[in-house]
Structure formats: structure tokens, C-alpha cells
Amino acid sequence: MTRATDIAIGPSAGEAVGGSRRQLRPWRPGTSVMVVPVLILLGVVFVYPTSIFLLRAFTHFNPPQVAGLDNLVWFLGDETNRIILVRTFTVASMCAVLTAIVAFPYAYCMTVIGPRGRTIMLGVLLLSMFLGILLRNFAWVILLQYQGPLNDILDAIGLDRIRFLGTAPAVVMGMMHILFPFMVLPLYSVLNGIDRRLVLAAQSMGATPMRAFRQVYLPLAMPGIIAGALLVFVLALGFFITPALLGSPRQALMSQLMFLQFDLQAAFGRAGAMAIVLLIIAMVFVILSNIVQRRSRAYGDAS
Amino acid sequence: MTSRKASFAAGLVVTASLAGIVSGAAAQSLPDLSGQSFVFAGFGGDLQSNQDIAWLQPFAEATGVTVLQTDAPNSAALATQQEAGNVTVDVIQIEASVVDANCGDMFVEVEIDRSELNSDLDTNACGVPVVKFSFVLAYNASLYDTAPTSIGDFFNTEEFPGVRVATSFANAGLIEAALLADGVAPSDIYPVDLDRALARIDASQDAIEFRDSFAIIQDGIASGEFDMALIPNGRALNASLINPDVQVTFGNAVTLFDNVAIPAGAENIEAATAFLQYTATHSTQVALAERFPYGVGTVGPAPNLSEEAISFFPDTYTDQLLVQDTDWWGENIAEVRERVNALFAQ
Amino acid sequence: MDEEKPTSLFARRLLVVTVTLTALWLILPLLVIVPISFSGENSFAFPPRTWTLQRYVDLAQPMWIGALINSLVIASLVAVGASFLGTLTSFAITRSTSRLIVIVRALVLAPQVVPIIIVGLGIYLVFLRLDLNGSYVGFVLAHTVLALPFVVIPVAATLQTFDRDLERASASLGAGPIATFIQVTFPIIRPALLSGTFLAFLSSFDELVLALFLQSPSLVTLPVLLYRRMTDTIDPTVAAVATIQLLFVTTCMIIALFLQRRKDSNDQAPAAET
């Protein structure tokens, strides 16, 4: 029925809002009261700090910014800043697209393989996840060094050594490695729910396996793939450690610049302005992902 | 013979007793701080681990105080702490130019015995001059037939091709090196023509890799990841110990020194002041210099360095060094930082 | 099984190759860390120029043990807090009749989606003023907020598909709400709760960005120490920690696999006999 992914991004179709209206019950304080402790925690630790940080964009100024929208104007008006914004966007989208391309076969295989194989595939995934972001990035730092093992292999084949570290592709690779499980697990969930009898039905009507796959299975899978890719995109926007370890100050992303402004120059207003821009972009894509998921439930559910 | 031996022996006795008096005096001035603690914020890496052995542990043993260590926040981060009324460090090691410019407001003035300090370096009433170091040009000597002679050669990609690495920090020798490479005479470097320096850096950006950690650069130059690096002399020594091909030039090496100072709002002022007094003695500073070849801020007999350390020690090259103009940097560091960040972010 | 047409066979082979390459891409990079843990120099050069076991011995130093204990304590508290609060919240989200519950759901999931640097910078300033930086309390509060979704997502999903008739039946048989919860509802959500709690623990144990902001000279967590020892200093002991973690996780997984197989064969055996 409803899967983890539905809860993951947005309200499930009708359940929390429309569906419950049918069961007209007297208002019991029970369930809603349960929410109070969490709201207090979230309010104090998340909503309040984040809000006043964002508000500083309009209240804290380092010269030459002085008042009002100056910080936002500084960020959006400066060419260097726009380059960084575009670069962040590009890196995140490359990461999302590539992760989707690599995750789809993996997730698909998990649906068709036997239970033992699936456990192994899952195990590989979890092994990677449980090492944590820092140590996985560390592995890539060692791997991608100019005098490191990957370059040693290139050298042995007869190719030139490549400077991987400090470039955007290295950052993309690091992000992919970390975000891969975030894409595979929900995608596997979605693919599992696709009724394979539809594909078999298409084949029995004369379609080749390839065609049945392309014209029946893929369209059903697409919303899940898109939703997963959008999630990866939003997560990649916020990455901080990976660009710091695998990138370079010269290929700075938004999170690095935000930190620099905050830490080296105490320019909270500017950092806040950057946070507003980044947050708006993230929200837009989260909403997009929600819409895609809701549409998929309306049309494609086969359970 | 006998008389020489006798006078030699007498000399030894005199020296020993003098040393006894000096260290005894230092020891006598150390208060009993048992039960107290303070936080020392240094520059991390090998410098701080050597400071731990040469300064912090002996001080803790002699006074009974507990020393906690951390990495020093930069001046903006420190200001943030002070604004919030929550300063977490008691003694901070920071560039002297910063303390010069902010003594009295960001840093606390201290009443200590300054008699052993080098008056050229004792420039403010808040900090104790320590750790005189130089940004040198380290290079992989196996790649070049002729050696570079000035840190300006960092930008000289024709005579010295290869990949260079530097940090993107504002005050790390890059600005001065760029001006030298652009033809400015060492005596004309200050006040710095920032536009000219940044233009020169911009022109060579493609040949330069940037990494914001001296430790990573040190490892990189030792392992062949990079061919040339602009780093503090102590880091260069470490790299050279791992890979003897790593050599340095001190030509026009930008030389500056740090202060240990007490930030306003620090909690453990008594312990911090006692520590500052402790570092204001020659024997203490020499103890560090002999472990890690950074110059001292005090006057007295030169430290006893190993062979390798001597060739990485700034005072060995006094004539070649480019002593940094701390006044200029004190006033302009914020602007340099902004423009450097803007340049490198592209 | 449908007919094996040639294209289907090719597609199948292609899938296996792709998946195998992907699995290798996931695991092989992690293995380069292991040799570094034996490096005798303070360098990350691969392969190491000199070899030693000293790094593993160094792990017994107070610096590392202290950081490990801090991380374990904080992560445990976070796991407990997140599982408790997360379960409460899941119930509220799935069963509340209020329209505003949608907002609660979004709020609970928001910390995962908002770029962590924004969350971190905001928390840093507020906690600095409240003097919560460098305290267990501060860490636990901040990490719990990040860990909640790991519990809420699976538990809410389970509750969503949960047949409420079971609860009504239990009530009609005379059990009070607490007894119903313990004997009917809880066993059903237990797998989701356990896995969610475990993920919450892990997320706190590995968390670095907020920990960098919340650290103090007297409170350093393991990820922060690892980060410092790979950027501020070059310390191959970091690789030793990573190797131990790898071994630990692999062992746990093998055990889990083994237990799973025994459970499967036990489940099948009685059926085979009948």
C-alpha cells in the first residue's frame, strides 16, 4: 500500500487530510497532544536558530552593505557569487543524474534477484553507509591522490596521471558514493511495487521484452526515479564536508562560501542571504518531488 | 693545560649557576594553580604538539594547572564569541599584527615581567612575542637543475615549471610573493599594492593548486603530489625529513611572528597570565625552538639546533628575510581577506 | 519463467555486469584505507613507505578513547530520545484528525532536507549565547533533531498500514490502552522502531558538521577528532579507526546474515515435516 517513500516527502494522498474526515470522531486530546514535545524540540533547536540566522540577512551588515536588501543584492548581484551558485547547482544536478543512472540498474536487480542475492546487494549498500560520510570521503582522498593508487593504475597502463583532487568531478564522485544508498533504497521500494504482470501482459500481446520494458515498465518507474533524483539533488546542495575534502577553495560551492563569510569575516548577514537563496532553491525542488510522487500514486500504483 | 682546564671548568660552573639562577627565577615566579584550568588555543599541527611537550606539560607540572587545548579561532570567530559573551579560550596564539591592532579591546593588557623580551618584537601591552617563522618556498629539488632563489619564483613558471600549491589564507606569504614576482623590490613591498598583487596571482591561477591545510600541503610536497609549495619553514622541515629531495629557499621569505595573548572575556585570567609570564622567558622559548625551528621572541643565547633544523631556521638567513610590516597587515587584513576570497572563489 | 530470448539474455548479462561493477565501486575504495593504517610516517602516501602497528596501539590514548566515549554516550542518548519522541510523533502524524498535522510532518523531516551548513551556523550562534556549545545536552538536542526522521519514517509507514481493527479487538476484549499498545501495537511496529533507532544512533555517531560547530576543548566527538587528524595534522591513526569500523560492521553483517539463514531454515523445517 503506502510505502516509506510516500511518508518521506509529503502527505499521502488523502489520508491525513481528506480520508480522516469521513470518520467523524469527537476531538480527543490524545493524539494531537503527543506532538507537543517534538514541536518544542524542533522549535528551539531547529526553527528558531534557522529563522534568526536567515533574518540576519536583513539585519546584520558588513560594509559596504548597509541596510535592507543589501545582502541579497550583494549575493545575487556579484558575478563571482553567481558563478558559485551556478557551480553548486551544476554539481548537485550532475550528482543527481549520475546517481539515478547508476542506481536504477542496481535497484532493478534487487527486485528480480533471489532473496540471497538481494541480501548481499543490500549488505554491500549498508556496509558502505555505515562507514559514515567522513571516512568514505577519506577513502576517495587517498584513492584520487596524484601519486595515489588510481593514478598508479593509469600510469601502469601508459596513460598520463590526472589531477583528480580539487576538481568538481572529484566532488561529484564523492557525493555520488555517499548519496547512492539514499537513491537506491526508496527506488527499490517503488520498483518493488510495480506489478510485473503488466510487463508480462505486454509481452503476451506481442511486444519484445525490450519494448515491454521501455513502454510499460519504465514509465511506471519514472516517477520513483525522478523523486529519488530530486531528493539526491536537494541533499547534494547542502553538502559541506565532501567539497571541503575533495574540492578546493578555488572550486568553492555555496556551503563553503557561506562558511567562509561566517567564520573568516563574521559576515552573518551575507551568510544569511546565501542561506535564503539556497533554501528557496531546495524548497522548490522538494515541492517538485512531492508533486511527482503524488502524480505517480494517482496513475501508476499497481498494488 | 691545567690552567685552561681550570678556567674551562670555572666557566662551566659559572654558566651552570647562571642557568640555575635563570631557571630558578623562572620557576620561583610560577604560582600554584592546582585545581584551576585554562584553554590554550594554538595553530594545531606539529607546532602545537611540540608546544605541548616544550611548554604546556612542564607548565602544568610546575603549577598543578590543567591545560586544555584547541585550535585557535581566527580573529572574526573570536569576535563572534566575544559578542555572544561566551569566550571559550583563555590563551590564544595569533599573528602579532592582530594583537597590535586590537590590544585593549579584543585582547587584555597584561602586567608581566617583560625584561627578557626582544624589544623589537615586543610591540604591544597584551601579547608576548613567540614563534618567529617564515613563509618559505619549498620545492622538489630532483625536478630542477637550478634552485629557486626567492619566494617570488613561486610564480616563475618558465624557469620552474610544475604544479605549485598554496593556501588561500590572506596572510600566508602569497601576496608578497606575487609582488616580488612582478618585479617589486623587497624594500618597496610595503605598503602593499593590493591590486597589483591580486592581478599577478590571478594571472598564474591555473598553475596553482589551493589547499587550505598546511598539513595536507606538507604531505603533498613530500609525496610528490606537488612540485612547489609556499609554507611555513617548520612544515618545510617536516616534509624534508620525510623526503630529503624537498629543499627550501629563504630568499625574501616573508617573516612574521605570533603573540600569545589573552582575549577579552576569557574566564581563567589568573592562570592565563601566569602562562604568559612563563612564555616570556628565554629558557621557555628556547625549549620550543630546539624542538621545532621557529625563532624566539626573547633575547639570549641562540637555541641549540640539529643540523637539518639549522638550514630551516629563519635566523640563519637574517639578511635574506623579508620582515613583514605588521602595521600594514594589522590595518588591512580584513580587506585583503575579502578580496582574496573573492578572487579565489571564481 | 518467460522464454529466454537472446536479447533478454544479453540484457540479463549486462545487468549482472553493471551491478557487479557498481558493488565494486561501492566497496573497493573503502579498502585503500586499510594499508594506510599501517603507515609508519605521518603521511597518507599510498602504499605506505614504512610499516608499523603503532597506529593501533595509539588508539588507546586518552585523546581517542575520550572522543569515542563522547560519541557513544551522545549517540546512545540520541537513539533513546529519537525513538521515544519519534514513536510519539508517528502516532500523532498517522492518527491525528487535525489538519495541521501536515505541518508537523514537514517540520519533522525538514532538518534532513535543509542544507546542514545552514542548520549548523544557526545552531552555533544560538547555542553560543545559551552556553550549550561543548555540552552533552547541546549535542543530544541538536543530533536528536537530525535523527528523528530515521525513526518517524519507518514507524509512521508501519502504522499507516496497521489494521486498527486489531486494536479495537483488543479493547473490546477488555485490555486498556496501555496493555493494547504493549501487546498488540508495539510488537508490530517493533522491527521498524528497532531499525529506525539503530539508524538514529548511527547518524549521531557519524555526524560531523554540527559536531564541528558544537565542539569545545573539553568535548570532542570521534568524527571531529578524525577530521582534525586528517586536515590539521596528517595522522594515519585515522585509517586505523576506519579499519576497525569496517571490520566491526562487516562482522555484524555476517552475523546478521547467519542469523537470518538460521531463521529461514528454522521457518522452513517445520513446514517440510508436515
PDB file of N, CA and C in Angstrom, chain A residues 240-291:
ATOM      1  N   PHE A 240      28.783  19.710   2.706  1.00  0.00           N
ATOM      2  CA  PHE A 240      29.812  20.615   3.197  1.00  0.00           C
ATOM      3  C   PHE A 240      31.158  19.916   3.301  1.00  0.00           C
ATOM      4  N   ILE A 241      31.141  18.721   3.857  1.00  0.00           N
ATOM      5  CA  ILE A 241      32.398  18.017   4.099  1.00  0.00           C
ATOM      6  C   ILE A 241      33.032  17.555   2.791  1.00  0.00           C
ATOM      7  N   THR A 242      32.203  17.001   1.899  1.00  0.00           N
ATOM      8  CA  THR A 242      32.763  16.456   0.664  1.00  0.00           C
ATOM      9  C   THR A 242      33.468  17.521  -0.169  1.00  0.00           C
ATOM     10  N   PRO A 243      32.853  18.685  -0.417  1.00  0.00           N
ATOM     11  CA  PRO A 243      33.591  19.698  -1.167  1.00  0.00           C
ATOM     12  C   PRO A 243      34.835  20.169  -0.420  1.00  0.00           C
ATOM     13  N   ALA A 244      34.769  20.192   0.925  1.00  0.00           N
ATOM     14  CA  ALA A 244      35.928  20.659   1.675  1.00  0.00           C
ATOM     15  C   ALA A 244      37.106  19.696   1.517  1.00  0.00           C
ATOM     16  N   LEU A 245      36.817  18.392   1.493  1.00  0.00           N
ATOM     17  CA  LEU A 245      37.904  17.413   1.424  1.00  0.00           C
ATOM     18  C   LEU A 245      38.355  17.114   0.008  1.00  0.00           C
ATOM     19  N   LEU A 246      37.389  17.035  -0.902  1.00  0.00           N
ATOM     20  CA  LEU A 246      37.743  16.617  -2.257  1.00  0.00           C
ATOM     21  C   LEU A 246      37.857  17.782  -3.228  1.00  0.00           C
ATOM     22  N   GLY A 247      37.329  18.924  -2.844  1.00  0.00           N
ATOM     23  CA  GLY A 247      37.372  20.079  -3.741  1.00  0.00           C
ATOM     24  C   GLY A 247      38.518  20.986  -3.383  1.00  0.00           C
ATOM     25  N   SER A 248      38.404  22.227  -3.775  1.00  0.00           N
ATOM     26  CA  SER A 248      39.455  23.192  -3.482  1.00  0.00           C
ATOM     27  C   SER A 248      38.795  24.536  -3.261  1.00  0.00           C
ATOM     28  N   PRO A 249      39.478  25.439  -2.530  1.00  0.00           N
ATOM     29  CA  PRO A 249      38.876  26.755  -2.303  1.00  0.00           C
ATOM     30  C   PRO A 249      38.575  27.461  -3.605  1.00  0.00           C
ATOM     31  N   ARG A 250      39.269  27.049  -4.676  1.00  0.00           N
ATOM     32  CA  ARG A 250      39.039  27.698  -5.943  1.00  0.00           C
ATOM     33  C   ARG A 250      37.805  27.185  -6.646  1.00  0.00           C
ATOM     34  N   GLN A 251      37.346  26.008  -6.240  1.00  0.00           N
ATOM     35  CA  GLN A 251      36.116  25.481  -6.842  1.00  0.00           C
ATOM     36  C   GLN A 251      35.052  25.470  -5.757  1.00  0.00           C
ATOM     37  N   ALA A 252      34.958  26.575  -5.052  1.00  0.00           N
ATOM     38  CA  ALA A 252      34.101  26.614  -3.877  1.00  0.00           C
ATOM     39  C   ALA A 252      32.636  26.451  -4.255  1.00  0.00           C
ATOM     40  N   LEU A 253      31.909  25.782  -3.354  1.00  0.00           N
ATOM     41  CA  LEU A 253      30.468  25.675  -3.503  1.00  0.00           C
ATOM     42  C   LEU A 253      29.811  26.581  -2.460  1.00  0.00           C
ATOM     43  N   MET A 254      28.491  26.691  -2.575  1.00  0.00           N
ATOM     44  CA  MET A 254      27.767  27.608  -1.691  1.00  0.00           C
ATOM     45  C   MET A 254      28.068  27.354  -0.226  1.00  0.00           C
ATOM     46  N   SER A 255      28.055  26.091   0.189  1.00  0.00           N
ATOM     47  CA  SER A 255      28.240  25.816   1.612  1.00  0.00           C
ATOM     48  C   SER A 255      29.616  26.285   2.078  1.00  0.00           C
ATOM     49  N   GLN A 256      30.638  26.119   1.228  1.00  0.00           N
ATOM     50  CA  GLN A 256      31.969  26.573   1.628  1.00  0.00           C
ATOM     51  C   GLN A 256      32.027  28.087   1.725  1.00  0.00           C
ATOM     52  N   LEU A 257      31.437  28.757   0.732  1.00  0.00           N
ATOM     53  CA  LEU A 257      31.457  30.216   0.747  1.00  0.00           C
ATOM     54  C   LEU A 257      30.696  30.755   1.949  1.00  0.00           C
ATOM     55  N   MET A 258      29.554  30.105   2.233  1.00  0.00           N
ATOM     56  CA  MET A 258      28.770  30.528   3.376  1.00  0.00           C
ATOM     57  C   MET A 258      29.602  30.435   4.645  1.00  0.00           C
ATOM     58  N   PHE A 259      30.316  29.337   4.778  1.00  0.00           N
ATOM     59  CA  PHE A 259      31.131  29.145   5.962  1.00  0.00           C
ATOM     60  C   PHE A 259      32.250  30.168   6.033  1.00  0.00           C
ATOM     61  N   LEU A 260      32.896  30.429   4.904  1.00  0.00           N
ATOM     62  CA  LEU A 260      33.977  31.414   4.878  1.00  0.00           C
ATOM     63  C   LEU A 260      33.486  32.777   5.336  1.00  0.00           C
ATOM     64  N   GLN A 261      32.347  33.205   4.777  1.00  0.00           N
ATOM     65  CA  GLN A 261      31.815  34.506   5.150  1.00  0.00           C
ATOM     66  C   GLN A 261      31.518  34.555   6.640  1.00  0.00           C
ATOM     67  N   PHE A 262      30.996  33.445   7.140  1.00  0.00           N
ATOM     68  CA  PHE A 262      30.592  33.389   8.542  1.00  0.00           C
ATOM     69  C   PHE A 262      31.799  33.362   9.451  1.00  0.00           C
ATOM     70  N   ASP A 263      32.742  32.482   9.126  1.00  0.00           N
ATOM     71  CA  ASP A 263      33.832  32.224  10.052  1.00  0.00           C
ATOM     72  C   ASP A 263      34.968  33.227   9.918  1.00  0.00           C
ATOM     73  N   LEU A 264      35.394  33.496   8.687  1.00  0.00           N
ATOM     74  CA  LEU A 264      36.558  34.349   8.495  1.00  0.00           C
ATOM     75  C   LEU A 264      36.221  35.834   8.596  1.00  0.00           C
ATOM     76  N   GLN A 265      34.980  36.173   8.288  1.00  0.00           N
ATOM     77  CA  GLN A 265      34.671  37.592   8.265  1.00  0.00           C
ATOM     78  C   GLN A 265      33.500  37.965   9.162  1.00  0.00           C
ATOM     79  N   ALA A 266      32.945  37.006   9.851  1.00  0.00           N
ATOM     80  CA  ALA A 266      31.792  37.250  10.720  1.00  0.00           C
ATOM     81  C   ALA A 266      30.705  38.011   9.968  1.00  0.00           C
ATOM     82  N   ALA A 267      30.594  37.733   8.674  1.00  0.00           N
ATOM     83  CA  ALA A 267      29.597  38.428   7.866  1.00  0.00           C
ATOM     84  C   ALA A 267      28.305  37.625   7.899  1.00  0.00           C
ATOM     85  N   PHE A 268      27.630  37.672   9.049  1.00  0.00           N
ATOM     86  CA  PHE A 268      26.446  36.842   9.216  1.00  0.00           C
ATOM     87  C   PHE A 268      25.343  37.219   8.242  1.00  0.00           C
ATOM     88  N   GLY A 269      25.261  38.503   7.962  1.00  0.00           N
ATOM     89  CA  GLY A 269      24.207  38.953   7.056  1.00  0.00           C
ATOM     90  C   GLY A 269      24.378  38.344   5.685  1.00  0.00           C
ATOM     91  N   ARG A 270      25.606  38.357   5.203  1.00  0.00           N
ATOM     92  CA  ARG A 270      25.842  37.807   3.866  1.00  0.00           C
ATOM     93  C   ARG A 270      25.609  36.299   3.872  1.00  0.00           C
ATOM     94  N   ALA A 271      26.098  35.652   4.930  1.00  0.00           N
ATOM     95  CA  ALA A 271      25.875  34.207   5.013  1.00  0.00           C
ATOM     96  C   ALA A 271      24.381  33.922   5.055  1.00  0.00           C
ATOM     97  N   GLY A 272      23.645  34.755   5.796  1.00  0.00           N
ATOM     98  CA  GLY A 272      22.201  34.576   5.874  1.00  0.00           C
ATOM     99  C   GLY A 272      21.535  34.751   4.523  1.00  0.00           C
ATOM    100  N   ALA A 273      21.997  35.746   3.753  1.00  0.00           N
ATOM    101  CA  ALA A 273      21.424  35.956   2.425  1.00  0.00           C
ATOM    102  C   ALA A 273      21.663  34.737   1.551  1.00  0.00           C
ATOM    103  N   MET A 274      22.876  34.185   1.629  1.00  0.00           N
ATOM    104  CA  MET A 274      23.167  32.988   0.845  1.00  0.00           C
ATOM    105  C   MET A 274      22.283  31.840   1.286  1.00  0.00           C
ATOM    106  N   ALA A 275      22.061  31.754   2.606  1.00  0.00           N
ATOM    107  CA  ALA A 275      21.224  30.672   3.116  1.00  0.00           C
ATOM    108  C   ALA A 275      19.810  30.795   2.569  1.00  0.00           C
ATOM    109  N   ILE A 276      19.311  32.025   2.479  1.00  0.00           N
ATOM    110  CA  ILE A 276      17.955  32.210   1.963  1.00  0.00           C
ATOM    111  C   ILE A 276      17.858  31.711   0.532  1.00  0.00           C
ATOM    112  N   VAL A 277      18.829  32.109  -0.277  1.00  0.00           N
ATOM    113  CA  VAL A 277      18.797  31.686  -1.683  1.00  0.00           C
ATOM    114  C   VAL A 277      18.853  30.162  -1.789  1.00  0.00           C
ATOM    115  N   LEU A 278      19.778  29.573  -1.051  1.00  0.00           N
ATOM    116  CA  LEU A 278      19.947  28.114  -1.115  1.00  0.00           C
ATOM    117  C   LEU A 278      18.687  27.400  -0.653  1.00  0.00           C
ATOM    118  N   LEU A 279      18.107  27.923   0.414  1.00  0.00           N
ATOM    119  CA  LEU A 279      16.921  27.295   0.980  1.00  0.00           C
ATOM    120  C   LEU A 279      15.745  27.370   0.016  1.00  0.00           C
ATOM    121  N   ILE A 280      15.595  28.511  -0.645  1.00  0.00           N
ATOM    122  CA  ILE A 280      14.492  28.648  -1.595  1.00  0.00           C
ATOM    123  C   ILE A 280      14.634  27.622  -2.707  1.00  0.00           C
ATOM    124  N   ILE A 281      15.859  27.496  -3.219  1.00  0.00           N
ATOM    125  CA  ILE A 281      16.072  26.506  -4.286  1.00  0.00           C
ATOM    126  C   ILE A 281      15.742  25.108  -3.774  1.00  0.00           C
ATOM    127  N   ALA A 282      16.220  24.783  -2.566  1.00  0.00           N
ATOM    128  CA  ALA A 282      15.956  23.453  -2.026  1.00  0.00           C
ATOM    129  C   ALA A 282      14.454  23.223  -1.876  1.00  0.00           C
ATOM    130  N   MET A 283      13.753  24.207  -1.346  1.00  0.00           N
ATOM    131  CA  MET A 283      12.308  24.052  -1.143  1.00  0.00           C
ATOM    132  C   MET A 283      11.583  23.827  -2.462  1.00  0.00           C
ATOM    133  N   VAL A 284      11.972  24.598  -3.477  1.00  0.00           N
ATOM    134  CA  VAL A 284      11.331  24.437  -4.784  1.00  0.00           C
ATOM    135  C   VAL A 284      11.433  22.997  -5.246  1.00  0.00           C
ATOM    136  N   PHE A 285      12.629  22.422  -5.099  1.00  0.00           N
ATOM    137  CA  PHE A 285      12.811  21.065  -5.600  1.00  0.00           C
ATOM    138  C   PHE A 285      12.142  20.027  -4.725  1.00  0.00           C
ATOM    139  N   VAL A 286      12.042  20.308  -3.426  1.00  0.00           N
ATOM    140  CA  VAL A 286      11.323  19.374  -2.562  1.00  0.00           C
ATOM    141  C   VAL A 286       9.851  19.347  -2.953  1.00  0.00           C
ATOM    142  N   ILE A 287       9.296  20.536  -3.217  1.00  0.00           N
ATOM    143  CA  ILE A 287       7.890  20.593  -3.622  1.00  0.00           C
ATOM    144  C   ILE A 287       7.691  19.877  -4.951  1.00  0.00           C
ATOM    145  N   LEU A 288       8.637  20.096  -5.872  1.00  0.00           N
ATOM    146  CA  LEU A 288       8.569  19.397  -7.158  1.00  0.00           C
ATOM    147  C   LEU A 288       8.531  17.892  -6.943  1.00  0.00           C
ATOM    148  N   SER A 289       9.405  17.432  -6.052  1.00  0.00           N
ATOM    149  CA  SER A 289       9.475  15.997  -5.790  1.00  0.00           C
ATOM    150  C   SER A 289       8.156  15.496  -5.238  1.00  0.00           C
ATOM    151  N   ASN A 290       7.553  16.281  -4.352  1.00  0.00           N
ATOM    152  CA  ASN A 290       6.241  15.914  -3.813  1.00  0.00           C
ATOM    153  C   ASN A 290       5.208  15.764  -4.905  1.00  0.00           C
ATOM    154  N   ILE A 291       5.193  16.734  -5.810  1.00  0.00           N
ATOM    155  CA  ILE A 291       4.206  16.715  -6.881  1.00  0.00           C
ATOM    156  C   ILE A 291       4.381  15.466  -7.733  1.00  0.00           C
TER     157      ILE A 291
END
